[in-house]
Each structure stands twice: as C-alpha cells, then as structure tokens.
Short mmCIF file of C-alpha atoms and ligand atoms in Angstrom, two decimals:
data_model
loop_
_atom_site.label_atom_id
_atom_site.label_comp_id
_atom_site.label_asym_id
_atom_site.label_seq_id
_atom_site.Cartn_x
_atom_site.Cartn_y
_atom_site.Cartn_z
CA MET D 1396 -0.01 -0.16 -0.20
CA GLN D 1397 1.23 3.31 -0.85
CA ASN D 1398 1.99 5.77 2.27
CA ILE D 1399 -0.68 8.30 1.56
CA ILE D 1400 -0.48 9.93 5.02
CA HIS D 1401 2.82 11.46 4.42
CA PRO D 1402 2.78 15.39 4.47
CA ASP D 1403 3.97 15.35 0.73
CA PHE D 1404 1.07 13.14 -0.52
CA LYS D 1405 -0.72 15.53 -2.93
CA VAL D 1406 -4.38 14.51 -4.31
CA GLY D 1407 -5.07 16.15 -7.84
CA ILE D 1408 -8.35 17.62 -8.85
CA LEU D 1409 -9.49 18.94 -11.62
CA GLY D 1410 -12.29 21.10 -11.25
CA GLY D 1411 -12.94 23.72 -8.00
CA GLY D 1412 -17.02 23.66 -7.75
CA GLN D 1413 -19.09 22.03 -4.62
CA LEU D 1414 -18.04 18.49 -5.72
CA GLY D 1415 -13.89 19.65 -5.53
CA LYS D 1416 -14.93 21.00 -1.82
CA MET D 1417 -16.73 18.49 -0.40
CA LEU D 1418 -13.97 16.05 -1.79
CA CYS D 1419 -11.25 18.39 0.19
CA LEU D 1420 -13.41 18.70 3.29
CA ALA D 1421 -13.38 14.26 3.15
CA ALA D 1422 -9.36 14.58 2.30
CA GLN D 1423 -8.69 16.26 5.37
CA ASN D 1424 -9.49 14.18 7.82
CA TRP D 1425 -6.77 11.83 6.64
CA HIS D 1426 -4.52 15.38 6.28
CA LEU D 1427 -3.62 14.80 2.87
CA GLN D 1428 -2.80 17.67 0.71
CA THR D 1429 -5.28 18.44 -1.99
CA TRP D 1430 -5.00 20.82 -5.14
CA ILE D 1431 -7.09 21.70 -7.03
CA LEU D 1432 -6.99 23.84 -10.81
CA ASP D 1433 -9.84 25.72 -11.52
CA THR D 1434 -10.03 29.44 -13.11
CA SER D 1435 -11.16 31.25 -9.84
CA SER D 1436 -9.96 30.26 -6.23
CA ASP D 1437 -13.65 31.82 -5.49
CA PHE D 1438 -14.84 29.14 -6.27
CA PRO D 1439 -16.37 26.24 -3.22
CA ALA D 1440 -13.12 24.53 -3.00
CA GLY D 1441 -10.38 27.06 -3.88
CA GLN D 1442 -11.37 28.44 0.01
CA VAL D 1443 -11.23 24.78 1.25
CA CYS D 1444 -8.05 23.08 -0.61
CA SER D 1445 -4.67 23.01 0.47
CA HIS D 1446 -2.67 24.62 -2.84
CA PHE D 1447 -4.90 26.26 -6.00
CA ILE D 1448 -3.60 26.49 -9.12
CA GLU D 1449 -5.33 29.15 -11.64
CA GLY D 1450 -5.96 27.29 -14.74
CA ASN D 1451 -8.31 25.74 -17.36
CA PHE D 1452 -9.22 21.80 -16.66
CA LYS D 1453 -10.11 22.21 -20.46
CA ASP D 1454 -6.54 22.83 -21.39
CA PHE D 1455 -3.74 20.91 -22.31
CA ASP D 1456 -1.06 22.46 -21.01
CA ASP D 1457 -2.74 23.56 -17.84
CA VAL D 1458 -3.90 19.92 -17.15
CA TYR D 1459 -0.49 18.08 -18.31
CA ASN D 1460 1.37 20.58 -16.30
CA PHE D 1461 -0.67 20.30 -13.34
CA GLY D 1462 -0.72 16.48 -13.21
CA LYS D 1463 2.93 16.16 -12.98
CA GLN D 1464 2.74 18.27 -9.74
CA VAL D 1465 0.55 15.67 -7.77
CA ASP D 1466 0.56 11.71 -6.55
CA VAL D 1467 -2.63 10.95 -7.63
CA LEU D 1468 -4.83 12.54 -10.19
CA THR D 1469 -9.02 12.83 -10.37
CA ILE D 1470 -11.93 14.72 -11.02
CA GLU D 1471 -15.24 16.52 -10.20
CA ILE D 1472 -16.10 17.47 -13.36
CA GLU D 1473 -16.15 15.21 -16.66
CA HIS D 1474 -15.44 17.94 -19.15
CA VAL D 1475 -11.62 17.81 -19.28
CA ASN D 1476 -8.79 17.68 -21.33
CA THR D 1477 -8.57 13.83 -21.82
CA GLU D 1478 -5.84 14.47 -24.24
CA ALA D 1479 -3.35 15.62 -21.43
CA LEU D 1480 -4.58 12.80 -19.13
CA LEU D 1481 -3.76 10.33 -21.59
CA LYS D 1482 -0.15 11.52 -21.72
CA LEU D 1483 0.02 11.87 -18.09
CA GLU D 1484 -0.99 8.28 -18.17
CA SER D 1485 1.19 7.11 -20.50
CA GLU D 1486 4.03 8.71 -18.39
CA GLY D 1487 3.24 6.94 -15.30
CA VAL D 1488 0.87 9.54 -13.51
CA LYS D 1489 -2.04 7.93 -11.45
CA VAL D 1490 -5.81 9.09 -13.39
CA HIS D 1491 -8.69 7.35 -12.24
CA PRO D 1492 -11.05 7.62 -13.47
CA SER D 1493 -9.41 6.47 -16.55
CA PRO D 1494 -8.97 8.83 -19.41
CA SER D 1495 -10.25 6.72 -22.25
CA ALA D 1496 -13.29 5.70 -19.95
CA LEU D 1497 -13.92 9.49 -19.62
CA ASN D 1498 -13.90 9.61 -23.28
CA ILE D 1499 -16.76 7.55 -23.99
CA ILE D 1500 -18.74 9.23 -21.22
CA LYS D 1501 -18.24 12.74 -22.14
CA ASP D 1502 -20.16 12.15 -25.66
CA LYS D 1503 -23.57 10.23 -25.03
CA GLY D 1504 -23.55 8.76 -28.29
CA LEU D 1505 -20.41 7.06 -27.40
CA GLN D 1506 -21.66 5.93 -23.85
CA LYS D 1507 -24.78 4.31 -25.85
CA GLN D 1508 -22.28 2.55 -28.20
CA PHE D 1509 -20.86 1.37 -25.63
CA TYR D 1510 -23.60 -0.11 -23.51
CA ALA D 1511 -24.80 -1.56 -26.87
CA ASP D 1512 -21.09 -3.14 -27.81
CA LYS D 1513 -20.95 -4.79 -23.86
CA GLY D 1514 -24.74 -5.78 -24.26
CA LEU D 1515 -25.80 -3.86 -20.87
CA PRO D 1516 -29.08 -2.70 -20.72
CA THR D 1517 -30.29 0.81 -22.32
CA SER D 1518 -32.82 2.38 -24.61
CA SER D 1519 -32.43 1.55 -28.46
CA PHE D 1520 -31.02 4.63 -29.75
CA GLU D 1521 -30.18 6.31 -33.01
CA LEU D 1522 -27.21 9.08 -34.05
CA TYR D 1523 -28.03 11.83 -35.52
CA GLU D 1524 -25.05 14.24 -36.54
CA SER D 1525 -27.15 18.11 -36.62
CA GLY D 1526 -30.52 18.95 -35.91
CA GLU D 1527 -31.01 19.64 -39.67
CA ALA D 1528 -30.70 15.89 -39.91
CA ILE D 1529 -33.29 14.71 -37.39
CA LYS D 1530 -35.89 17.74 -38.94
CA GLN D 1531 -35.29 15.87 -42.54
CA ALA D 1532 -35.83 12.66 -41.07
CA LEU D 1533 -38.93 13.68 -39.51
CA ASN D 1534 -39.34 15.01 -43.03
CA ASN D 1535 -39.17 11.44 -44.85
CA GLY D 1536 -40.77 9.49 -42.32
CA THR D 1537 -37.52 7.51 -41.09
CA LEU D 1538 -38.23 9.26 -37.54
CA GLU D 1539 -41.55 9.13 -35.61
CA TYR D 1540 -43.16 11.35 -32.70
CA PRO D 1541 -42.74 10.68 -29.65
CA PHE D 1542 -38.88 11.17 -28.87
CA VAL D 1543 -36.36 12.17 -26.90
CA GLN D 1544 -33.28 14.37 -27.88
CA LYS D 1545 -29.96 14.56 -26.31
CA SER D 1546 -27.17 16.96 -27.21
CA ARG D 1547 -24.32 14.56 -28.06
CA THR D 1548 -21.84 16.61 -25.57
CA ALA D 1549 -22.26 19.60 -23.53
CA GLY D 1550 -25.51 19.06 -21.67
CA TYR D 1551 -25.95 18.54 -17.70
CA ASP D 1552 -28.85 19.37 -15.80
CA GLY D 1553 -31.36 18.20 -18.12
CA LYS D 1554 -29.82 21.23 -20.28
CA GLY D 1555 -29.22 18.79 -23.27
CA VAL D 1556 -32.73 17.31 -23.39
CA ALA D 1557 -35.86 17.89 -24.95
CA VAL D 1558 -39.10 15.58 -25.36
CA ILE D 1559 -40.27 15.84 -28.68
CA LEU D 1560 -43.75 14.81 -28.27
CA SER D 1561 -45.21 16.04 -31.69
CA GLU D 1562 -44.99 18.28 -34.15
CA ASN D 1563 -45.98 21.30 -32.06
CA ASP D 1564 -42.55 20.63 -30.46
CA ILE D 1565 -40.37 21.19 -33.64
CA GLU D 1566 -38.47 24.24 -32.52
CA LYS D 1567 -37.76 22.69 -29.25
CA ILE D 1568 -35.59 20.78 -31.28
CA LEU D 1569 -32.04 21.19 -30.41
CA MET D 1570 -29.39 21.97 -33.53
CA THR D 1571 -26.40 19.76 -32.44
CA PRO D 1572 -25.20 16.54 -32.95
CA SER D 1573 -27.61 14.05 -30.92
CA VAL D 1574 -28.54 11.15 -29.44
CA ILE D 1575 -32.23 9.92 -30.22
CA GLU D 1576 -34.48 7.51 -28.18
CA PRO D 1577 -37.75 6.53 -27.36
CA LEU D 1578 -39.63 7.91 -24.78
CA VAL D 1579 -39.42 5.19 -22.00
CA ASP D 1580 -42.24 4.49 -19.83
CA ILE D 1581 -40.69 4.79 -16.32
CA GLU D 1582 -42.36 3.63 -13.30
CA LYS D 1583 -39.38 5.07 -11.03
CA GLU D 1584 -35.80 6.73 -11.61
CA ILE D 1585 -33.10 5.14 -9.40
CA ALA D 1586 -29.27 5.88 -9.29
CA VAL D 1587 -26.35 3.57 -7.75
CA ILE D 1588 -23.20 5.11 -7.06
CA VAL D 1589 -20.61 2.39 -7.36
CA ALA D 1590 -16.73 2.11 -6.31
CA ARG D 1591 -13.94 0.55 -7.25
CA ASN D 1592 -10.46 0.44 -6.32
CA GLU D 1593 -7.19 -1.16 -8.29
CA ASN D 1594 -7.60 -4.66 -6.68
CA GLY D 1595 -10.93 -4.64 -8.03
CA GLU D 1596 -12.82 -4.71 -4.79
CA MET D 1597 -16.85 -3.36 -6.16
CA GLN D 1598 -18.99 -1.54 -2.91
CA THR D 1599 -22.28 0.16 -3.99
CA PHE D 1600 -24.40 2.79 -2.17
CA PRO D 1601 -27.77 1.70 -1.57
CA ALA D 1602 -30.25 3.18 -4.67
CA VAL D 1603 -31.44 6.60 -4.52
CA GLU D 1604 -35.10 7.23 -5.84
CA MET D 1605 -35.67 10.81 -8.01
CA GLU D 1606 -38.89 11.99 -6.80
CA PHE D 1607 -40.10 14.86 -8.96
CA ASN D 1608 -41.94 17.84 -8.39
CA PRO D 1609 -45.37 16.36 -10.33
CA VAL D 1610 -46.05 20.12 -11.27
CA ALA D 1611 -42.52 21.64 -11.56
CA ASN D 1612 -41.10 18.48 -13.29
CA LEU D 1613 -38.43 18.80 -11.48
CA VAL D 1614 -36.40 16.66 -9.24
CA GLU D 1615 -38.02 17.69 -5.49
CA PHE D 1616 -36.39 14.92 -3.28
CA LEU D 1617 -33.73 12.30 -3.55
CA VAL D 1618 -34.61 9.62 -1.33
CA CYS D 1619 -32.44 6.82 0.39
CA PRO D 1620 -33.45 4.22 0.48
CA ALA D 1621 -35.47 3.91 -2.96
CA ASP D 1622 -39.07 2.85 -2.68
CA ILE D 1623 -38.47 -0.36 -4.86
CA PRO D 1624 -38.95 -3.74 -4.81
CA TYR D 1625 -35.72 -5.72 -3.23
CA GLU D 1626 -35.04 -7.98 -6.23
CA VAL D 1627 -35.23 -4.42 -8.53
CA ALA D 1628 -32.59 -2.90 -6.19
CA GLN D 1629 -30.33 -6.11 -6.20
CA ARG D 1630 -30.56 -5.98 -9.67
CA ALA D 1631 -29.71 -2.71 -9.88
CA GLU D 1632 -26.54 -3.00 -7.65
CA ILE D 1633 -24.70 -5.76 -9.69
CA LEU D 1634 -25.97 -3.50 -13.45
CA ALA D 1635 -23.60 -0.89 -11.58
CA LYS D 1636 -20.90 -2.97 -10.74
CA GLU D 1637 -21.08 -4.49 -14.09
CA THR D 1638 -21.13 -1.16 -15.60
CA ILE D 1639 -17.78 0.02 -13.52
CA ALA D 1640 -16.09 -2.97 -14.70
CA ASP D 1641 -16.76 -2.76 -18.09
CA PHE D 1642 -15.28 1.26 -18.30
CA ASP D 1643 -12.23 -0.35 -16.12
CA ILE D 1644 -13.08 2.72 -14.12
CA CYS D 1645 -11.22 2.71 -10.48
CA GLY D 1646 -13.07 5.28 -8.08
CA LEU D 1647 -16.69 6.08 -8.28
CA LEU D 1648 -19.47 5.29 -11.07
CA ALA D 1649 -23.09 7.08 -10.49
CA VAL D 1650 -25.71 5.02 -12.71
CA GLU D 1651 -28.71 6.67 -13.25
CA LEU D 1652 -31.12 4.03 -14.07
CA PHE D 1653 -34.86 3.44 -15.59
CA TRP D 1654 -37.19 1.11 -14.05
CA THR D 1655 -39.82 0.93 -15.91
CA LYS D 1656 -43.51 0.16 -15.89
CA ASN D 1657 -42.66 -3.44 -17.38
CA GLY D 1658 -40.09 -4.40 -15.06
CA GLN D 1659 -36.60 -3.34 -17.26
CA ILE D 1660 -33.86 -2.01 -16.05
CA LEU D 1661 -32.46 0.37 -18.09
CA ILE D 1662 -28.83 2.61 -17.98
CA ASN D 1663 -30.00 6.22 -18.99
CA GLU D 1664 -26.48 7.52 -18.28
CA VAL D 1665 -23.26 7.76 -16.09
CA ALA D 1666 -20.99 10.25 -14.51
CA PRO D 1667 -17.49 8.75 -13.28
CA ARG D 1668 -17.60 10.72 -9.80
CA THR D 1669 -19.16 11.81 -6.88
CA HIS D 1670 -22.68 13.09 -7.58
CA ASN D 1671 -25.93 15.04 -6.66
CA SER D 1672 -27.91 11.74 -5.40
CA GLY D 1673 -24.89 10.91 -3.27
CA HIS D 1674 -24.71 13.66 -0.87
CA HIS D 1675 -26.63 12.38 1.95
CA THR D 1676 -24.33 9.78 2.57
CA ILE D 1677 -22.05 12.17 4.19
CA ASP D 1678 -24.90 12.30 6.76
CA SER D 1679 -26.81 9.29 6.20
CA CYS D 1680 -24.07 6.30 5.70
CA TYR D 1681 -21.20 4.48 7.41
CA THR D 1682 -18.92 5.95 4.59
CA SER D 1683 -19.40 8.85 2.40
CA GLN D 1684 -18.91 9.14 -1.38
CA PHE D 1685 -16.46 11.54 -1.16
CA GLN D 1686 -14.77 9.35 1.54
CA GLN D 1687 -15.24 6.76 -0.61
CA GLN D 1688 -13.59 8.01 -3.98
CA LEU D 1689 -10.64 8.86 -2.05
CA ARG D 1690 -10.58 5.28 -0.64
CA ALA D 1691 -10.84 4.06 -4.67
CA ILE D 1692 -8.13 6.14 -6.21
CA LEU D 1693 -6.02 5.36 -4.03
CA ASN D 1694 -6.18 2.04 -3.87
CA LEU D 1695 -7.24 1.11 -0.15
CA PRO D 1696 -9.94 -1.26 1.01
CA LEU D 1697 -13.44 0.61 0.41
CA GLY D 1698 -15.74 2.02 3.37
CA SER D 1699 -19.03 0.09 4.21
CA THR D 1700 -21.65 1.63 2.17
CA LYS D 1701 -24.59 0.87 4.87
CA MET D 1702 -27.12 3.53 5.83
CA LYS D 1703 -27.07 4.73 9.59
CA THR D 1704 -30.83 6.32 8.93
CA PRO D 1705 -33.00 6.24 6.01
CA SER D 1706 -32.94 10.00 4.33
CA VAL D 1707 -33.91 12.42 1.89
CA MET D 1708 -31.59 15.28 0.38
CA VAL D 1709 -32.73 18.61 -1.33
CA ASN D 1710 -30.82 21.21 -3.69
CA LEU D 1711 -30.86 24.29 -2.58
CA LEU D 1712 -31.26 26.15 -4.74
CA GLY D 1713 -30.92 30.37 -5.66
CA ALA D 1714 -34.51 31.74 -5.61
CA GLU D 1715 -36.51 32.44 -9.02
CA GLY D 1716 -36.00 36.57 -9.68
CA TYR D 1717 -32.56 36.92 -7.83
CA THR D 1718 -29.29 37.81 -8.90
CA GLY D 1719 -26.57 38.77 -7.38
CA GLN D 1720 -24.47 38.66 -3.65
CA ALA D 1721 -26.44 35.49 -1.76
CA ILE D 1722 -28.26 35.96 1.64
CA TYR D 1723 -29.75 33.09 3.01
CA GLU D 1724 -32.70 33.57 5.02
CA GLY D 1725 -34.82 31.18 7.26
CA LEU D 1726 -31.52 29.10 8.21
CA ASP D 1727 -32.92 29.08 12.03
CA LYS D 1728 -36.06 27.44 11.36
CA CYS D 1729 -34.51 24.88 9.08
CA ILE D 1730 -31.51 23.86 11.81
CA ALA D 1731 -34.01 24.21 14.40
CA THR D 1732 -35.63 20.93 12.91
CA GLU D 1733 -34.01 17.62 14.26
CA GLY D 1734 -32.47 15.93 11.72
CA VAL D 1735 -31.99 18.76 9.51
CA LYS D 1736 -28.30 19.15 7.82
CA ILE D 1737 -27.57 22.06 5.71
CA HIS D 1738 -24.53 22.36 3.61
CA PHE D 1739 -23.59 25.65 1.88
CA TYR D 1740 -21.10 25.42 -0.90
CA GLY D 1741 -19.68 28.84 -0.51
CA LYS D 1742 -20.76 30.34 -3.93
CA GLU D 1743 -20.96 34.31 -3.56
CA ILE D 1744 -23.33 34.78 -6.60
CA THR D 1745 -26.83 33.23 -6.26
CA LYS D 1746 -28.83 32.92 -9.46
CA PRO D 1747 -32.62 31.40 -10.15
CA PHE D 1748 -31.65 27.66 -9.83
CA ARG D 1749 -28.57 27.71 -8.89
CA LYS D 1750 -27.28 24.79 -6.84
CA MET D 1751 -26.52 26.69 -3.68
CA GLY D 1752 -26.05 23.85 -0.57
CA HIS D 1753 -28.26 21.25 -0.05
CA ALA D 1754 -30.02 19.81 2.70
CA THR D 1755 -29.77 16.16 4.06
CA ILE D 1756 -33.01 15.15 6.26
CA LEU D 1757 -32.22 12.47 8.83
CA ASP D 1758 -35.29 10.19 9.89
CA GLU D 1759 -36.67 7.08 10.75
CA GLU D 1760 -39.96 7.46 8.80
CA ILE D 1761 -39.46 8.64 5.43
CA GLU D 1762 -42.93 10.28 5.06
CA LYS D 1763 -41.44 12.59 8.07
CA ALA D 1764 -38.22 12.98 6.23
CA LYS D 1765 -40.02 14.48 3.35
CA GLU D 1766 -42.34 16.68 5.22
CA LYS D 1767 -39.05 18.07 7.12
CA GLY D 1768 -37.78 18.23 3.46
CA ARG D 1769 -40.65 20.43 2.36
CA PHE D 1770 -40.77 22.49 5.27
CA VAL D 1771 -37.12 23.41 4.10
CA LEU D 1772 -37.37 24.37 0.56
CA LYS D 1773 -40.46 26.60 1.78
CA ASN D 1774 -38.41 28.35 4.68
CA LEU D 1775 -34.78 27.96 3.71
CA VAL D 1776 -34.98 31.15 1.01
CA ILE D 1777 -31.64 32.14 -0.99
CA LYS D 1778 -32.17 35.92 -2.51
CA SER D 1779 -29.77 38.58 -3.41
P1 ADP S 893 -28.75 15.06 -17.85
O1 ADP S 893 -27.45 14.67 -18.65
O2 ADP S 893 -29.19 16.73 -18.62
O3 ADP S 893 -29.26 14.80 -16.51
P2 ADP S 893 -30.62 13.28 -18.57
O4 ADP S 893 -30.05 12.64 -19.91
O5 ADP S 893 -30.27 12.62 -17.65
O6 ADP S 893 -29.98 14.48 -18.69
O7 ADP S 893 -32.11 13.01 -19.16
C1 ADP S 893 -32.90 14.19 -18.05
C2 ADP S 893 -34.03 13.96 -17.26
O8 ADP S 893 -34.97 13.18 -18.76
C3 ADP S 893 -34.48 12.04 -17.33
O9 ADP S 893 -34.11 12.37 -15.91
C4 ADP S 893 -35.18 11.56 -16.90
O10 ADP S 893 -36.34 12.58 -16.32
C5 ADP S 893 -35.66 12.52 -18.49
N1 ADP S 893 -35.15 11.53 -19.76
C6 ADP S 893 -33.97 11.32 -20.53
N2 ADP S 893 -34.07 10.28 -21.05
C7 ADP S 893 -35.52 9.75 -21.83
C8 ADP S 893 -36.36 8.72 -22.19
N3 ADP S 893 -35.41 7.93 -23.24
N4 ADP S 893 -37.51 7.98 -22.07
C9 ADP S 893 -38.03 9.37 -21.11
N5 ADP S 893 -37.32 10.04 -20.24
C10 ADP S 893 -36.39 10.55 -20.27
#
C-alpha cells in the first residue's frame, strides 16, 4: 500500500466546484494535501483546498502541468482535457477515472454505443449528426414522434435534453449532433453509486430514488433507500458493478437508471465521479461518497456503504428573480428542526435555480423526512 499519510502526498482534483469542495473536506480527515485546478479560487473548493492552481481544466498545458505535480489525479467534472490525461497516464501518473473511459462518457453517443457493444441494458437509440438531419428524418418518415433528443456533448442537468412529443415541439429540437431515444415508460428513476479500487474490489451505495415534483417536473427529493422491491434494488446494484467493471474505472461511477413500467432496468447515463444523488451519504451512511472516492483512487479498502438512517436530500437552489450577492433567509428555523443537516457551497453569487447548497434530512420515517424537506424548501430562501 502507498504511504498516503505523509505530508507530501498530493491528491490533484480537476475542477473547483462543490463536488471538489466536499472531496477536499473528506481528504482533510486524513490530512492529505488537496490540489485544485480551476479558473478562480473564489469557487467553492478554492476556500478549503491546500493548494489552488489557477488554470483551465479544458486546456492541455494547464492539465498536463498540474498533473505532473500531484501523486494521484482525479476529477469533479467530466468535461476536462482528456488528451493531457492520456499523456500523463502514459508517463506513469495515476489518473482515476481512466481517461479512455472519460472520453466515452463525455459523449452521450459513444456512451450509448458502449452499452450496446457490452450488452448492458439501455434504451434503443440512433445517432444524428445535426438538428437539420433530425428534421429531415421526420419529413421523410424515417423518424417518428414521440422521442427524446439528447445533445451528444455539453449537456447537464437536463439542459441538453428535449422531449419531442409531436410536431408542436419541432421548435424545441436542439441544433446539435444528437442521440435520439424512444420515450421510455418510466416507473421510477433511480441511481446507484458504485466504487471500485485497483484491486477490483467493488461496493455499491443503496439505490436512491429521484422523486419529481409533478407540477414543476423537477427533481424535488432524492430519497434513500429507494422505495423499490428488494429484487429490483439487487438487479440495479449488480448492473452498476458490471458497468464500472466494463469501463475499467477506479473511483466512483454514478449510474442513473430507469426502472420501467414493464419491469426492465435500463441505464440512462453515468457520471464517473461523485454525484448529487450521493450527497446524503455524508450524513446518512457509514462512509460518504467523497471518502469512498478517495479510498478507491488510492487503492485502499473500500468503506462500508451501510445506511445509518433513511434520508431525503433536497438541493438548495437560488430563488427565482434574484441574481447577485447571496443572502440566506430562514436558516434558523431549518436547523432547529431535528435531523436537518444544511450544507452551503460558499458561492458568492446566487442566480435563479443555481445549486447553492443542499440539505439532508435524517428520519427513520421517510414520509416525515419529506415533510421536513418541504419545510426546508419553503423556508430557506436564497435571495440577493
Ligand atoms: P442530463 O444529463 O442533462 O441529466 P438525462 O439524460 O439524465 O440528462 O435526462 C434528463 C431527464 O430526462 C431524465 O432524468 C428523465 O426524466 C428524462 N429522460 C431522459 N431520457 C429519457 C427517455 N428516453 N425517456 C423518457 N424520459 C427520459
């Protein structure tokens, strides 16, 4: 085993957002040096890392020079310069997740093709080189409504996704190279985070359910454990392990899944890093996803993923109509409520729907946790 408990041992992280911040906080427990590369030290991780290097994680030279200075290199965002990572890897730098897996995951088209090639269950799909080609296919009848369009690159939080139900939605078609999928009849959306180390040891966190607000159609609660049959949870966990092994990733893989009305489990997409659906683990599990990522990339024994208590996680978003210096209202009432754990990311500027923090609510009874979650969402208002 490497001597990681050493004042000179450096964990390099590409990206200085909230995921980077929480990874740094976990690393501090073991007094590891955390080095962050991003364009501004005002970003969340800049305030808690041991060393901040100013640079662009999309730039070859910035990533390469950064990687040369650290003992292990990881990410908190997948849109990084993988050419530099491949060169670093070929020169013996430990890079987790593997740059070749990252290259596949960054492109939703290659990702879908990967699942098809490996025989991993996912919805059927077709690739189109442009929005024009999609419109043409609709005109000549080779593509039919309804369908879901996903931009191959640069989509996140639903921004590169268009649900096209009929000709009325034609204006919504994104003018980008795309994946087209049939509209899946979804019973529930679940996510499983799996960890894998260099020894091949694997460990899954309990499946989490994404509950949507039926009016806003936005994820409102992330509920752990998911309210799904035991057998479905088992299948989802096995599938997550197969997927991380097929990608040959060391570190974490967040696997977003559809449990369909006809009982199938389909992979929607993956992220090779810590994930929003794992934030609750900081407060609710024996090992947090952040500590698990460190264990996995350092090839240490993985931690127990056992739940200490059921929980609900809500994202704390900037309120609509406010942009500017963030002000947090209603915090007192929320933290006075039993089981409410608030995490702020330290972003100076709020914008409508910007992720400014999250709250995990611990309660043996999930319905009570959701009630408290609604209380937090109503009372904790982030304005400017
Ligand atoms: P993002 O990467 O932006 O999160 P996703 O691929 O996860 O995009 O899609 C966002 C949401 O769109 C999903 O959570 C799901 O609710 C819906 N969605 C995506 N693909 C399909 C599909 N094929 N059928 C039905 N709904 C879908």
